[in-house]
Coordinates of C-alpha atoms in Angstrom, one line a residue:
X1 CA -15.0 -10.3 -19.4
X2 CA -16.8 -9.9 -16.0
X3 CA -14.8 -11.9 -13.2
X4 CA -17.8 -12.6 -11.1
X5 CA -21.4 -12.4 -12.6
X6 CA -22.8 -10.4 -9.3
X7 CA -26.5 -10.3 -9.1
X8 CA -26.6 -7.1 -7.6
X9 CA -24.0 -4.4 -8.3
X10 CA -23.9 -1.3 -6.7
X11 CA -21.0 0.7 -6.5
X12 CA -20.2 3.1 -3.1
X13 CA -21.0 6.5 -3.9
X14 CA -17.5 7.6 -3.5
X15 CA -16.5 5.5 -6.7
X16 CA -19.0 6.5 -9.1
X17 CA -17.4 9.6 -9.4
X18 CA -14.5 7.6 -10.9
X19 CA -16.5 5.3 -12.7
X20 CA -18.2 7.9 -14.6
X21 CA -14.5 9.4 -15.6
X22 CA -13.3 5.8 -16.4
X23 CA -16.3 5.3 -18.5
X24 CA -16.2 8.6 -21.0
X25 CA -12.2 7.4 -21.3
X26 CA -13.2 4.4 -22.9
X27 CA -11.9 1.8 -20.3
X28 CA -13.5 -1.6 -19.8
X29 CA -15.5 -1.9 -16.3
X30 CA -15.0 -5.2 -14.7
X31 CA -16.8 -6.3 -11.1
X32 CA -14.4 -8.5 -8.8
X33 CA -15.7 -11.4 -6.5
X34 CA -14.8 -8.9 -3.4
X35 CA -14.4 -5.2 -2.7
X36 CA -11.2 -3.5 -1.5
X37 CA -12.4 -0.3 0.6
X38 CA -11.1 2.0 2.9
X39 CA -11.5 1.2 7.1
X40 CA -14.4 3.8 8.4
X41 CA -15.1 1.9 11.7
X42 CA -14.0 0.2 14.4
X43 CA -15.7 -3.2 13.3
X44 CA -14.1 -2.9 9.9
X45 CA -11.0 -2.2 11.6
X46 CA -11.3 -5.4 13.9
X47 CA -12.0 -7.4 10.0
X48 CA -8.4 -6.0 8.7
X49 CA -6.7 -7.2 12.1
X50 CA -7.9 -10.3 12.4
X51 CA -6.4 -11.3 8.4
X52 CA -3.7 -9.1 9.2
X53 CA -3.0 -11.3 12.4
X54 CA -3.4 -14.7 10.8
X55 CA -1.1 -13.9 7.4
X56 CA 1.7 -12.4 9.5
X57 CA 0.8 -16.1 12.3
X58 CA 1.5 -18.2 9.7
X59 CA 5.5 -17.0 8.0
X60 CA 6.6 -14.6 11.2
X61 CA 4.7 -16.0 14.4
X62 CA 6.7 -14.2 17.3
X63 CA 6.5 -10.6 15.6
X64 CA 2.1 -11.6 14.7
X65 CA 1.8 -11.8 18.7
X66 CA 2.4 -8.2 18.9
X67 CA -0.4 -7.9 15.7
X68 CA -3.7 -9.7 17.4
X69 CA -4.8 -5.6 18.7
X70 CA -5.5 -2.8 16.3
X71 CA -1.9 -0.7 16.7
X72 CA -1.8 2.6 17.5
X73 CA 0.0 3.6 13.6
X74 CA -3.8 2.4 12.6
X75 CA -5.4 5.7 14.1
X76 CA -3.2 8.1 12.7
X77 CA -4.8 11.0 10.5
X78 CA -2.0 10.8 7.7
X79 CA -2.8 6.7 7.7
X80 CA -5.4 5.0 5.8
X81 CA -6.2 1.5 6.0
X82 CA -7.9 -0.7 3.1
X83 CA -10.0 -4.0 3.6
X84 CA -10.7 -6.5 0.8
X85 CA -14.0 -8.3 2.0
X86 CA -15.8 -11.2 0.0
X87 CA -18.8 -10.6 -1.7
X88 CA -20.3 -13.9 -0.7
X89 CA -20.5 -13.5 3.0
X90 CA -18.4 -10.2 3.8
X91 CA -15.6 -12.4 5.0
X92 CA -12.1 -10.3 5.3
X93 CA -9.8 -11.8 2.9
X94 CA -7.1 -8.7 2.5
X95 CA -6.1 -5.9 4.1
X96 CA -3.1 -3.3 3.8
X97 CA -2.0 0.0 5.4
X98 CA -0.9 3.4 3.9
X99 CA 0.7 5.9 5.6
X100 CA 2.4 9.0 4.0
X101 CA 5.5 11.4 5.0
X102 CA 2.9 14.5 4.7
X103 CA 3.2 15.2 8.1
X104 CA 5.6 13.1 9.5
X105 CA 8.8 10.6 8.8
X106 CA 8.2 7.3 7.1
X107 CA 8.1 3.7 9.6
X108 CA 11.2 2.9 7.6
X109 CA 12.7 5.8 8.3
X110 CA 12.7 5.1 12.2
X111 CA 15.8 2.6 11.1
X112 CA 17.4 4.4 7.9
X113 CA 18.1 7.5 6.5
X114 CA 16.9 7.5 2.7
X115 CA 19.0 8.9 -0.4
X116 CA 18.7 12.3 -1.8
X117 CA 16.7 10.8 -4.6
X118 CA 13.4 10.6 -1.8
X119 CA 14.4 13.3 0.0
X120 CA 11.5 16.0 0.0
X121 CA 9.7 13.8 -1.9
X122 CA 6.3 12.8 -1.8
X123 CA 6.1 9.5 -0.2
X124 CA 3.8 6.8 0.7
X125 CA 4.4 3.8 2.4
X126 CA 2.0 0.4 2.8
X127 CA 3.2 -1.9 5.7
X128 CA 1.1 -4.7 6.9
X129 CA -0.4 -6.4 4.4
X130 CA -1.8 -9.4 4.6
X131 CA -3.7 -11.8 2.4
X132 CA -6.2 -14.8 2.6
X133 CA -4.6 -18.0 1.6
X134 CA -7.7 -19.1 -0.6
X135 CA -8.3 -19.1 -4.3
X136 CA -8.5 -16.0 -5.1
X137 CA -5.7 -14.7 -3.0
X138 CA -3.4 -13.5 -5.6
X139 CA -6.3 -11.3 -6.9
X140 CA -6.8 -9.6 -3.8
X141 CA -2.7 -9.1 -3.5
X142 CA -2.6 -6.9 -6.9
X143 CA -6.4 -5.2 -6.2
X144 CA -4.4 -4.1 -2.7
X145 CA -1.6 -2.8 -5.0
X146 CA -4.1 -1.0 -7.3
X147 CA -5.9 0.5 -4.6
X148 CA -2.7 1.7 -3.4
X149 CA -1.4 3.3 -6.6
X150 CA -5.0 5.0 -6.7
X151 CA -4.1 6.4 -3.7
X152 CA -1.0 7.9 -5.0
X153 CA -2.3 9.1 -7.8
X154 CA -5.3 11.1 -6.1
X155 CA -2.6 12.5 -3.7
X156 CA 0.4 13.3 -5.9
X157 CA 2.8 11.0 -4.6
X158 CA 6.2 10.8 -6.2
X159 CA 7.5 7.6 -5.0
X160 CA 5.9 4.2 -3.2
X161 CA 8.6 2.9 -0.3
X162 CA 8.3 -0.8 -0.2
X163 CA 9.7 -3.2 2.1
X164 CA 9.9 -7.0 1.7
X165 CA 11.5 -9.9 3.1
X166 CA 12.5 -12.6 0.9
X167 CA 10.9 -14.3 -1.0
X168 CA 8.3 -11.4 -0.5
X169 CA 10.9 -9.1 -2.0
X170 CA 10.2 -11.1 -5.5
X171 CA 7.1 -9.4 -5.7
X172 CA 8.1 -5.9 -5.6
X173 CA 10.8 -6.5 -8.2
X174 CA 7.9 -7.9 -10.4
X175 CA 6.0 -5.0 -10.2
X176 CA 9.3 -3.1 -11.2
X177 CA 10.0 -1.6 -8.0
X178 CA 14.2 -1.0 -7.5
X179 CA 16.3 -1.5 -4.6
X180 CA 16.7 1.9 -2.4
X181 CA 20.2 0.7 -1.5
X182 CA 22.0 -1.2 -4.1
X183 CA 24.3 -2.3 -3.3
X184 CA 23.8 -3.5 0.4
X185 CA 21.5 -6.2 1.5
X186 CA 18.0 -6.1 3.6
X187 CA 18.2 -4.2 6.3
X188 CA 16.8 -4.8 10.5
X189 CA 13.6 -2.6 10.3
X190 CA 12.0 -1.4 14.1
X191 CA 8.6 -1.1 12.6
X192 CA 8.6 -4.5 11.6
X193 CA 10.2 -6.3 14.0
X194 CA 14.0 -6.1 13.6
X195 CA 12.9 -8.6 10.7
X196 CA 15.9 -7.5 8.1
X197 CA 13.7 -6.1 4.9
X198 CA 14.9 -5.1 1.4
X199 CA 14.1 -1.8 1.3
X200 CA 12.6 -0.6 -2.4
X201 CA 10.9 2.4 -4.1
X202 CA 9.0 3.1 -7.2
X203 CA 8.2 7.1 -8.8
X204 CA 4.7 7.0 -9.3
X205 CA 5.1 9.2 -12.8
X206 CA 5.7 7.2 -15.7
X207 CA 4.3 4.4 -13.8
X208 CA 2.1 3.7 -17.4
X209 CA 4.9 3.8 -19.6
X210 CA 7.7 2.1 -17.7
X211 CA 4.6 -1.0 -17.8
X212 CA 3.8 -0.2 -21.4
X213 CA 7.4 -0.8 -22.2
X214 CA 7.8 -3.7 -20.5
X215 CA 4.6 -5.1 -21.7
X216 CA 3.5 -5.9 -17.9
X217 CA 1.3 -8.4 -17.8
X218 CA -0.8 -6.6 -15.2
X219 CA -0.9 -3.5 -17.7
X220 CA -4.6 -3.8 -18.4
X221 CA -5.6 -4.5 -14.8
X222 CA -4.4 -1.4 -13.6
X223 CA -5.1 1.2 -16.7
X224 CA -6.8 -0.6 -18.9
X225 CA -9.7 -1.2 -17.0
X226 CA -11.8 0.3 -14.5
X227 CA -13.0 -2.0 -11.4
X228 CA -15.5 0.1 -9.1
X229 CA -15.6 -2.4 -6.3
X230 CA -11.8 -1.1 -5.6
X231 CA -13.1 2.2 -3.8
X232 CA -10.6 4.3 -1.9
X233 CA -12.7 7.0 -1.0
X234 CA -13.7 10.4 -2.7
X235 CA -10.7 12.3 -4.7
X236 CA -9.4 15.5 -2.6
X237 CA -7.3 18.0 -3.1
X238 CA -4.4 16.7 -1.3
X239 CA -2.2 18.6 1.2
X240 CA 1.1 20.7 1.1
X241 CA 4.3 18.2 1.8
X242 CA 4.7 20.0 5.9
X243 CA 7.8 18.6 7.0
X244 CA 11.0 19.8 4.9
X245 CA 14.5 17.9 5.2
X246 CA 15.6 20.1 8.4
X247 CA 12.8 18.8 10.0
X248 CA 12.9 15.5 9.4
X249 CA 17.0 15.3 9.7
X250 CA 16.0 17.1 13.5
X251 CA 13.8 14.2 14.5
X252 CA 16.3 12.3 13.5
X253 CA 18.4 13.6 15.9
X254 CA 16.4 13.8 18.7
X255 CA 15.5 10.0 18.2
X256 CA 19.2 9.2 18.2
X257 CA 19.9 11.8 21.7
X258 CA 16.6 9.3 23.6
X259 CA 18.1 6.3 22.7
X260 CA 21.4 7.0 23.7
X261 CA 20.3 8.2 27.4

């Protein structure tokens, strides 16, 4: 069942790639009342800002001050940045951030040191979302999530790193993500804030089956059916994990030595 009878419908090139492979696997192909697409320019930039600016204004108002600029974490090579746009006018109504550990250290890890479990891993983590408050806002929420496991998938991930604070932290746990640190509660973060966070990951493989078992009730959204207005960009080989544990353990280090002189 179509969500939004478009008149005109015409994927980006990038996706119809996908939607060709989706197709021959027999999945359904369903158009969404918006797109969810990756930041190419400085305007579309400015769009994921300004609803990243007025989410984070209206439940964390002093950290959203520092949030009204594009930050400098938006221009990095190993960072991508996605924008959920109505179809209507072209209004931003989502937005999120990606960054992996390809090259460098995790935001989170600026506060924490992760278990042996993530270590030389392949990690991804998405940090500033923010959503519209209108109808179709919850929509937008798990298209943003979609897109992100898309990303995953098309880069060989091995775990998402989440971080939520409550109630936000609800979410994660519905979408079967599980605490990093069990037993200890959430934790100050520098990259958002000081704002303590619950700190949460989720391995990418099995991701099908964990959801099949549970019978999710977002199962057929995300593999059951194909939706080529989520478009993340063409499918590339993706790169060598570059930093090993020494590495990041050094930076570490050298983090710790600055802040102490």
């Amino acid at each position: 069942m179509e969500l939004f009878p478009a008149a005109v419908f015409n994927p980006p090139k990038a996706s119809r790639s996908r939607t060709a492979r989706e197709a021959a696997a027999g999945r359904a192909i369903e158009r969404l009342p918006f797109t969810v697409r990756r930041v190419e320019t400085e305007a579309d930039l400015l769009k994921a800002v300004r609803i990243r600016h007025a989410a984070y204004a209206r439940h964390v108002p002093e950290f959203a001050r520092g949030l009204a600029q594009p930050e400098e974490a938006d221009y990095d090579a190993d960072t991508i940045v996605l924008l959920a746009e109505s179809k209507l006018d072209g209004t931003p109504i989502g937005s999120t951030r990606i960054r992996t550990n390809l090259y460098r250290p995790l935001g989170v890890e600026e506060s924490i040191v992760l278990p042996d479990w993530l270590q030389n891993k392949r990690l991804v983590e998405a940090t500033r979302l923010g959503i519209d408050e209108g109808r179709v806002g919850r929509m937008v929420k798990i298209a943003l999530v979609k897109a992100c496991f898309l990303y995953c998938e098309d880069n060989a991930i091995d775990y998402s790193v989440a971080t939520g604070r409550p109630p936000v932290d609800r979410q994660y746990e519905q979408l079967m993500f599980v605490d990093v640190f069990p037993d200890q509660g959430p934790v100050p973060l520098r990259h958002v804030g000081n704002i303590p966070h619950r700190v949460m990951a989720f391995e990418i493989a099995g991701f099908e089956q964990r959801w099949i078992e549970a019978r999710h009730p977002m199962l057929n959204f995300f593999f059951n059916t194909h939706h080529p207005d989520i478009d993340i960009g063409a499918v590339v080989p993706p790169p060598s994990l570059v930093l090993p544990r020494q590495t990041l353990l050094d930076m570490r280090e050298d983090r710790c030595e600055m802040a102490v002189a």
